[in-house]
């Protein structure tokens, strides 16, 4: 049997599940009464907001670090780990590294909100703020790897990272074996790619929908172009969905192209409304990037009648200021 070019197989996802047990949580899938009624469907919410670091990214990171330890031994991580991230990934690396007792340096662009920076520092990692884009932060990571022998933990573009995020797909299949449709926030594609790889392997008929920002959506523009392209970063309530996919993308671009069935973009207004609705009606605090599934259902009036639909609530990294901004924009 030929191995897919992206390297994310169901076997790798099950291996990831074994490795991350006890590191990242198995999260609940809960039914939303209000949303199920509104859409005349069964709407299920996957609560990645309950991860110890407040977002799903711990799955990929824990899998990669555990796999490196398995393959290369402890010396492989002696100089520590480093990464560039819009925040949630950095927190995950800081958390996992501190549990392993290895130093971590997290490189963040100056656009990353202060609350996310503080959270990384509180986890015991050193934060280095560089440039105005994620690409500049990536440059600093390359320098640290070359000069100090640190190991880079990429935010999405690695089969081990995507396989870690794919454990969400396995859990969805266990909790809702007859699931029809999943909506997932899409940026670099580790989350959607991993989940999609698991779901397509287990239940090929299941529809996988990606949801991106209306502006600065690198994966969207790259898929249209047929190859990875750079986009200008813009401010968004869904800041965790910003950033490029890497012009030399080697895994997630091919993976997303293979497993995604449909793709929508959502406005800031729709993200704001979805955030406020989840807080008001479900009592769930989510960041903008985690509200895009509901935003897509609302804004594009997707017909999900009679179907069983999961929304991946990917994270809760939101400040009170941003929440106020969302509330003002939603007019609530
Ligand atoms: C990183 C992130 C995403 C997008 O994940 P990708 O693997 O980059 O597509 C979505 N939601 C949250 C909260 C994130 O932190």
Short mmCIF file of C-alpha atoms and ligand atoms in Angstrom, two decimals:
data_model
loop_
_atom_site.label_atom_id
_atom_site.label_comp_id
_atom_site.label_asym_id
_atom_site.label_seq_id
_atom_site.Cartn_x
_atom_site.Cartn_y
_atom_site.Cartn_z
CA UNK A 1 0.00 0.00 0.00
CA UNK A 2 1.40 3.43 -0.85
CA UNK A 3 1.88 5.90 1.99
CA UNK A 4 0.30 9.31 1.47
CA UNK A 5 2.83 12.12 0.84
CA UNK A 6 1.71 14.01 3.95
CA UNK A 7 2.50 11.02 6.20
CA UNK A 8 -0.62 11.33 8.37
CA UNK A 9 -2.16 7.85 8.58
CA UNK A 10 -4.79 6.42 10.90
CA UNK A 11 -2.05 4.22 12.42
CA UNK A 12 -0.01 7.36 13.23
CA UNK A 13 -3.08 8.95 14.79
CA UNK A 14 -3.65 5.91 17.02
CA UNK A 15 0.05 5.98 17.95
CA UNK A 16 -0.41 9.65 18.87
CA UNK A 17 -3.40 8.80 21.03
CA UNK A 18 -1.29 6.31 22.98
CA UNK A 19 1.55 8.83 23.41
CA UNK A 20 -0.54 11.77 24.58
CA UNK A 21 -2.68 9.87 27.08
CA UNK A 22 -2.08 11.59 30.42
CA UNK A 23 -0.56 14.68 28.74
CA UNK A 24 -3.49 16.15 26.85
CA UNK A 25 -7.05 15.59 27.99
CA UNK A 26 -9.76 13.53 26.35
CA UNK A 27 -12.42 16.22 25.96
CA UNK A 28 -16.21 15.89 26.16
CA UNK A 29 -18.60 16.15 23.23
CA UNK A 30 -21.77 17.84 24.45
CA UNK A 31 -25.12 18.42 22.77
CA UNK A 32 -26.33 22.00 22.45
CA UNK A 33 -30.08 22.14 22.97
CA UNK A 34 -30.45 25.72 21.76
CA UNK A 35 -28.38 25.23 18.61
CA UNK A 36 -29.94 21.85 17.84
CA UNK A 37 -33.36 23.48 17.93
CA UNK A 38 -32.28 26.49 15.89
CA UNK A 39 -30.76 24.44 13.07
CA UNK A 40 -33.23 21.54 13.28
CA UNK A 41 -30.23 19.25 13.64
CA UNK A 42 -28.19 17.58 16.34
CA UNK A 43 -25.43 20.05 17.11
CA UNK A 44 -22.56 18.70 19.21
CA UNK A 45 -19.76 20.78 20.70
CA UNK A 46 -16.24 19.35 21.11
CA UNK A 47 -14.82 21.16 24.11
CA UNK A 48 -11.11 21.60 23.41
CA UNK A 49 -11.42 24.67 25.62
CA UNK A 50 -11.07 22.22 28.53
CA UNK A 51 -7.48 21.26 27.66
CA UNK A 52 -4.99 22.21 30.42
CA UNK A 53 -3.62 24.98 28.16
CA UNK A 54 -7.05 26.07 26.95
CA UNK A 55 -6.67 24.80 23.36
CA UNK A 56 -6.26 21.62 21.34
CA UNK A 57 -2.65 22.39 20.36
CA UNK A 58 -1.34 20.43 23.33
CA UNK A 59 -2.28 17.23 21.49
CA UNK A 60 0.12 17.80 18.59
CA UNK A 61 2.91 19.13 20.79
CA UNK A 62 2.69 16.30 23.33
CA UNK A 63 2.72 13.79 20.50
CA UNK A 64 5.78 15.30 18.83
CA UNK A 65 7.83 15.61 22.02
CA UNK A 66 6.89 12.09 23.14
CA UNK A 67 7.75 10.71 19.70
CA UNK A 68 11.16 12.47 19.71
CA UNK A 69 11.90 11.00 23.13
CA UNK A 70 10.81 7.56 21.90
CA UNK A 71 12.94 7.68 18.75
CA UNK A 72 16.03 9.61 19.80
CA UNK A 73 16.17 9.44 23.58
CA UNK A 74 16.32 12.19 26.17
CA UNK A 75 19.56 13.75 24.82
CA UNK A 76 17.65 14.83 21.72
CA UNK A 77 15.85 17.44 23.82
CA UNK A 78 18.72 18.38 26.15
CA UNK A 79 19.18 21.84 24.60
CA UNK A 80 15.45 22.47 24.87
CA UNK A 81 12.66 23.25 22.45
CA UNK A 82 11.57 26.36 20.61
CA UNK A 83 8.73 27.50 18.45
CA UNK A 84 6.97 30.49 16.91
CA UNK A 85 3.27 30.72 17.54
CA UNK A 86 0.24 32.99 17.71
CA UNK A 87 -0.08 31.97 21.32
CA UNK A 88 -1.92 28.71 21.91
CA UNK A 89 0.83 26.61 20.34
CA UNK A 90 3.45 28.49 22.34
CA UNK A 91 1.53 27.81 25.54
CA UNK A 92 1.31 24.14 24.66
CA UNK A 93 5.07 23.91 24.03
CA UNK A 94 5.82 25.81 27.26
CA UNK A 95 3.52 23.49 29.23
CA UNK A 96 4.82 20.25 27.77
CA UNK A 97 8.46 21.38 28.09
CA UNK A 98 8.05 22.39 31.72
CA UNK A 99 6.53 18.98 32.49
CA UNK A 100 9.53 17.34 30.82
CA UNK A 101 11.98 19.66 32.56
CA UNK A 102 13.49 21.01 29.34
CA UNK A 103 14.05 24.72 28.61
CA UNK A 104 11.72 26.36 26.10
CA UNK A 105 12.04 29.61 24.13
CA UNK A 106 8.84 30.85 22.50
CA UNK A 107 9.21 33.40 19.66
CA UNK A 108 6.10 35.57 19.18
CA UNK A 109 5.31 38.41 16.79
CA UNK A 110 4.38 41.75 18.36
CA UNK A 111 0.82 41.28 17.09
CA UNK A 112 0.17 38.51 19.60
CA UNK A 113 -2.14 39.82 22.37
CA UNK A 114 -0.52 40.50 25.76
CA UNK A 115 -2.75 38.03 27.62
CA UNK A 116 -1.38 35.18 25.54
CA UNK A 117 2.22 36.31 26.08
CA UNK A 118 1.70 36.45 29.85
CA UNK A 119 0.21 32.97 29.82
CA UNK A 120 3.30 31.56 28.07
CA UNK A 121 5.66 33.23 30.54
CA UNK A 122 3.63 31.90 33.47
CA UNK A 123 4.31 28.38 32.19
CA UNK A 124 8.04 28.93 32.72
CA UNK A 125 9.15 29.54 29.14
CA UNK A 126 11.23 32.45 27.88
CA UNK A 127 9.30 34.64 25.41
CA UNK A 128 11.12 36.44 22.62
CA UNK A 129 9.05 39.06 20.76
CA UNK A 130 10.23 39.58 17.20
CA UNK A 131 8.81 41.43 14.19
CA UNK A 132 5.25 42.01 13.05
CA UNK A 133 4.54 38.71 11.37
CA UNK A 134 4.71 35.05 12.13
CA UNK A 135 7.28 34.64 9.35
CA UNK A 136 9.71 36.89 11.23
CA UNK A 137 9.13 34.87 14.39
CA UNK A 138 9.86 31.68 12.40
CA UNK A 139 13.19 33.26 11.36
CA UNK A 140 14.20 33.61 15.00
CA UNK A 141 13.35 29.94 15.59
CA UNK A 142 15.65 28.92 12.72
CA UNK A 143 18.44 30.99 14.24
CA UNK A 144 18.02 29.31 17.66
CA UNK A 145 18.03 25.86 16.07
CA UNK A 146 21.19 26.62 14.07
CA UNK A 147 23.06 28.37 16.89
CA UNK A 148 22.06 26.53 20.03
CA UNK A 149 20.90 23.10 18.89
CA UNK A 150 17.37 23.58 20.15
CA UNK A 151 14.64 21.45 18.60
CA UNK A 152 11.92 23.34 16.73
CA UNK A 153 8.35 22.25 17.43
CA UNK A 154 6.32 23.53 14.46
CA UNK A 155 2.76 24.77 15.03
CA UNK A 156 1.14 22.69 12.30
CA UNK A 157 3.31 21.59 9.39
CA UNK A 158 4.54 18.21 10.60
CA UNK A 159 2.97 14.74 10.41
CA UNK A 160 3.44 14.26 14.17
CA UNK A 161 1.67 17.54 14.94
CA UNK A 162 -1.21 16.82 12.58
CA UNK A 163 -1.52 13.24 13.88
CA UNK A 164 -1.75 14.61 17.44
CA UNK A 165 -4.60 16.94 16.46
CA UNK A 166 -6.14 13.98 14.63
CA UNK A 167 -6.83 12.28 17.96
CA UNK A 168 -9.84 14.63 18.13
CA UNK A 169 -11.23 12.78 15.11
CA UNK A 170 -10.83 9.40 16.82
CA UNK A 171 -12.63 10.70 19.93
CA UNK A 172 -15.45 12.12 17.78
CA UNK A 173 -15.93 8.70 16.15
CA UNK A 174 -16.04 7.01 19.56
CA UNK A 175 -18.57 9.44 21.01
CA UNK A 176 -20.70 9.92 17.87
CA UNK A 177 -20.11 7.01 15.47
CA UNK A 178 -22.96 8.20 13.22
CA UNK A 179 -21.67 11.77 12.90
CA UNK A 180 -22.50 13.32 9.49
CA UNK A 181 -20.56 16.56 9.44
CA UNK A 182 -17.79 18.39 11.26
CA UNK A 183 -16.89 22.09 11.07
CA UNK A 184 -13.32 23.01 11.95
CA UNK A 185 -11.42 26.30 12.08
CA UNK A 186 -8.71 26.31 9.42
CA UNK A 187 -5.42 28.16 9.48
CA UNK A 188 -2.20 26.18 8.99
CA UNK A 189 -4.27 23.02 8.63
CA UNK A 190 -2.88 20.77 11.37
CA UNK A 191 -6.24 20.72 13.14
CA UNK A 192 -8.47 20.16 10.11
CA UNK A 193 -5.95 17.92 8.39
CA UNK A 194 -5.48 15.66 11.39
CA UNK A 195 -9.19 15.43 12.19
CA UNK A 196 -10.02 14.91 8.52
CA UNK A 197 -7.43 12.14 8.14
CA UNK A 198 -8.97 10.24 11.06
CA UNK A 199 -12.57 10.78 10.00
CA UNK A 200 -12.06 9.96 6.32
CA UNK A 201 -10.29 6.73 7.29
CA UNK A 202 -13.03 5.65 9.70
CA UNK A 203 -16.16 7.11 8.08
CA UNK A 204 -15.48 8.32 4.50
CA UNK A 205 -19.01 9.69 3.98
CA UNK A 206 -18.58 12.26 6.75
CA UNK A 207 -18.40 15.85 5.48
CA UNK A 208 -15.38 17.87 6.63
CA UNK A 209 -15.84 21.64 6.42
CA UNK A 210 -13.05 24.13 6.98
CA UNK A 211 -13.77 27.68 8.14
CA UNK A 212 -11.29 30.49 7.59
CA UNK A 213 -11.13 34.23 8.18
CA UNK A 214 -12.47 36.54 5.47
CA UNK A 215 -9.10 38.28 5.19
CA UNK A 216 -5.53 37.05 5.59
CA UNK A 217 -6.52 33.40 5.09
CA UNK A 218 -3.32 31.86 3.71
CA UNK A 219 -4.67 28.32 3.29
CA UNK A 220 -7.71 29.61 1.41
CA UNK A 221 -5.59 31.64 -1.03
CA UNK A 222 -3.06 28.79 -1.36
CA UNK A 223 -5.76 26.26 -2.26
CA UNK A 224 -7.09 28.65 -4.91
CA UNK A 225 -3.60 29.22 -6.29
CA UNK A 226 -2.75 25.50 -6.22
CA UNK A 227 0.42 26.12 -4.21
CA UNK A 228 1.34 27.81 -0.91
CA UNK A 229 1.20 31.61 -1.12
CA UNK A 230 1.91 34.36 1.40
CA UNK A 231 -0.81 36.73 2.61
CA UNK A 232 -0.71 39.92 4.62
CA UNK A 233 -1.67 39.42 8.24
CA UNK A 234 -4.66 41.40 9.48
CA UNK A 235 -6.16 42.04 12.91
CA UNK A 236 -9.05 39.69 13.66
CA UNK A 237 -11.19 38.45 16.51
CA UNK A 238 -9.99 35.06 15.28
CA UNK A 239 -6.31 35.90 15.74
CA UNK A 240 -5.41 32.21 16.21
CA UNK A 241 -6.40 31.67 12.58
CA UNK A 242 -3.93 34.29 11.28
CA UNK A 243 -0.46 33.66 9.87
CA UNK A 244 0.95 31.93 6.82
CA UNK A 245 1.12 28.24 5.96
CA UNK A 246 4.81 28.39 4.99
CA UNK A 247 5.89 28.74 1.36
CA UNK A 248 7.78 25.44 1.73
CA UNK A 249 4.78 23.67 3.32
CA UNK A 250 5.46 19.93 3.20
CA UNK A 251 2.52 18.30 4.99
CA UNK A 252 -0.65 20.19 5.78
CA UNK A 253 -1.30 21.80 2.38
CA UNK A 254 -1.45 18.37 0.69
CA UNK A 255 -3.35 16.91 3.65
CA UNK A 256 -6.05 19.61 3.72
CA UNK A 257 -6.45 19.34 -0.03
CA UNK A 258 -7.08 15.63 0.38
CA UNK A 259 -9.49 15.55 3.31
CA UNK A 260 -11.53 18.78 3.15
CA UNK A 261 -14.91 18.67 1.40
CA UNK A 262 -16.05 22.28 1.70
CA UNK A 263 -14.58 25.57 2.80
CA UNK A 264 -16.21 28.79 4.02
CA UNK A 265 -14.96 32.16 5.13
CA UNK A 266 -16.61 34.18 7.88
CA UNK A 267 -16.82 37.90 8.62
CA UNK A 268 -15.69 39.57 11.85
CA UNK A 269 -19.33 40.36 12.54
CA UNK A 270 -20.30 36.69 12.29
CA UNK A 271 -17.41 35.62 14.54
CA UNK A 272 -18.43 38.22 17.13
CA UNK A 273 -22.05 37.08 17.10
CA UNK A 274 -21.06 33.42 17.44
CA UNK A 275 -18.74 34.17 20.38
CA UNK A 276 -21.47 36.07 22.19
CA UNK A 277 -24.08 33.38 21.47
CA UNK A 278 -21.85 30.61 22.82
CA UNK A 279 -21.24 32.63 25.96
CA UNK A 280 -24.83 33.74 26.44
CA UNK A 281 -26.69 30.54 25.57
CA UNK A 282 -24.16 27.75 26.24
CA UNK A 283 -22.19 29.53 28.98
CA UNK A 284 -19.06 28.65 27.04
CA UNK A 285 -16.19 31.11 26.75
CA UNK A 286 -14.40 30.65 23.43
CA UNK A 287 -11.96 32.70 21.42
CA UNK A 288 -12.87 33.92 17.94
CA UNK A 289 -11.04 31.09 16.17
CA UNK A 290 -13.17 28.59 18.06
CA UNK A 291 -16.45 30.29 17.14
CA UNK A 292 -16.02 30.12 13.36
CA UNK A 293 -18.00 26.88 12.92
CA UNK A 294 -21.11 28.44 14.43
CA UNK A 295 -20.33 31.66 12.54
CA UNK A 296 -20.35 29.70 9.26
CA UNK A 297 -23.66 27.98 10.09
CA UNK A 298 -25.19 31.38 10.87
CA UNK A 299 -23.68 33.51 8.15
CA UNK A 300 -23.94 31.11 5.23
CA UNK A 301 -27.21 29.52 6.35
CA UNK A 302 -25.73 26.06 5.80
CA UNK A 303 -28.43 23.42 5.50
CA UNK A 304 -27.71 20.85 8.20
CA UNK A 305 -31.33 19.84 8.85
CA UNK A 306 -31.67 16.34 10.26
CA UNK A 307 -27.92 15.84 10.45
CA UNK A 308 -25.55 15.18 13.32
CA UNK A 309 -23.00 17.97 13.27
CA UNK A 310 -19.92 18.59 15.45
CA UNK A 311 -18.38 22.01 15.99
CA UNK A 312 -14.80 21.91 17.26
CA UNK A 313 -14.52 24.62 19.92
CA UNK A 314 -10.76 24.78 19.54
CA UNK A 315 -9.69 27.16 22.30
CA UNK A 316 -10.52 29.79 24.91
CA UNK A 317 -7.58 32.20 24.67
CA UNK A 318 -9.55 35.42 24.76
CA UNK A 319 -8.99 38.58 26.81
CA UNK A 320 -11.76 40.66 28.39
CA UNK A 321 -10.84 43.47 25.98
CA UNK A 322 -11.35 41.22 22.98
CA UNK A 323 -14.57 39.90 24.45
CA UNK A 324 -15.81 43.49 24.84
CA UNK A 325 -14.86 44.17 21.22
CA UNK A 326 -16.85 41.11 20.14
CA UNK A 327 -19.81 42.18 22.22
CA UNK A 328 -19.79 45.68 20.70
CA UNK A 329 -19.50 44.30 17.18
CA UNK A 330 -22.32 41.82 17.81
CA UNK A 331 -24.47 44.66 19.15
CA UNK A 332 -25.25 42.83 22.42
C1 LIG B 1 -4.14 27.03 15.96
C2 LIG B 1 -5.58 27.19 16.17
C3 LIG B 1 -6.51 26.90 15.15
C4 LIG B 1 -6.12 26.49 13.75
O1 LIG B 1 -5.30 25.34 13.72
P1 LIG B 1 -4.39 25.03 12.46
O2 LIG B 1 -3.79 23.71 12.72
O3 LIG B 1 -3.36 26.12 12.37
O4 LIG B 1 -5.26 25.07 11.25
C5 LIG B 1 -7.86 27.00 15.47
N1 LIG B 1 -8.28 27.40 16.70
C6 LIG B 1 -7.42 27.69 17.68
C7 LIG B 1 -7.96 28.11 19.01
C8 LIG B 1 -6.04 27.60 17.46
O5 LIG B 1 -5.20 27.89 18.46
#
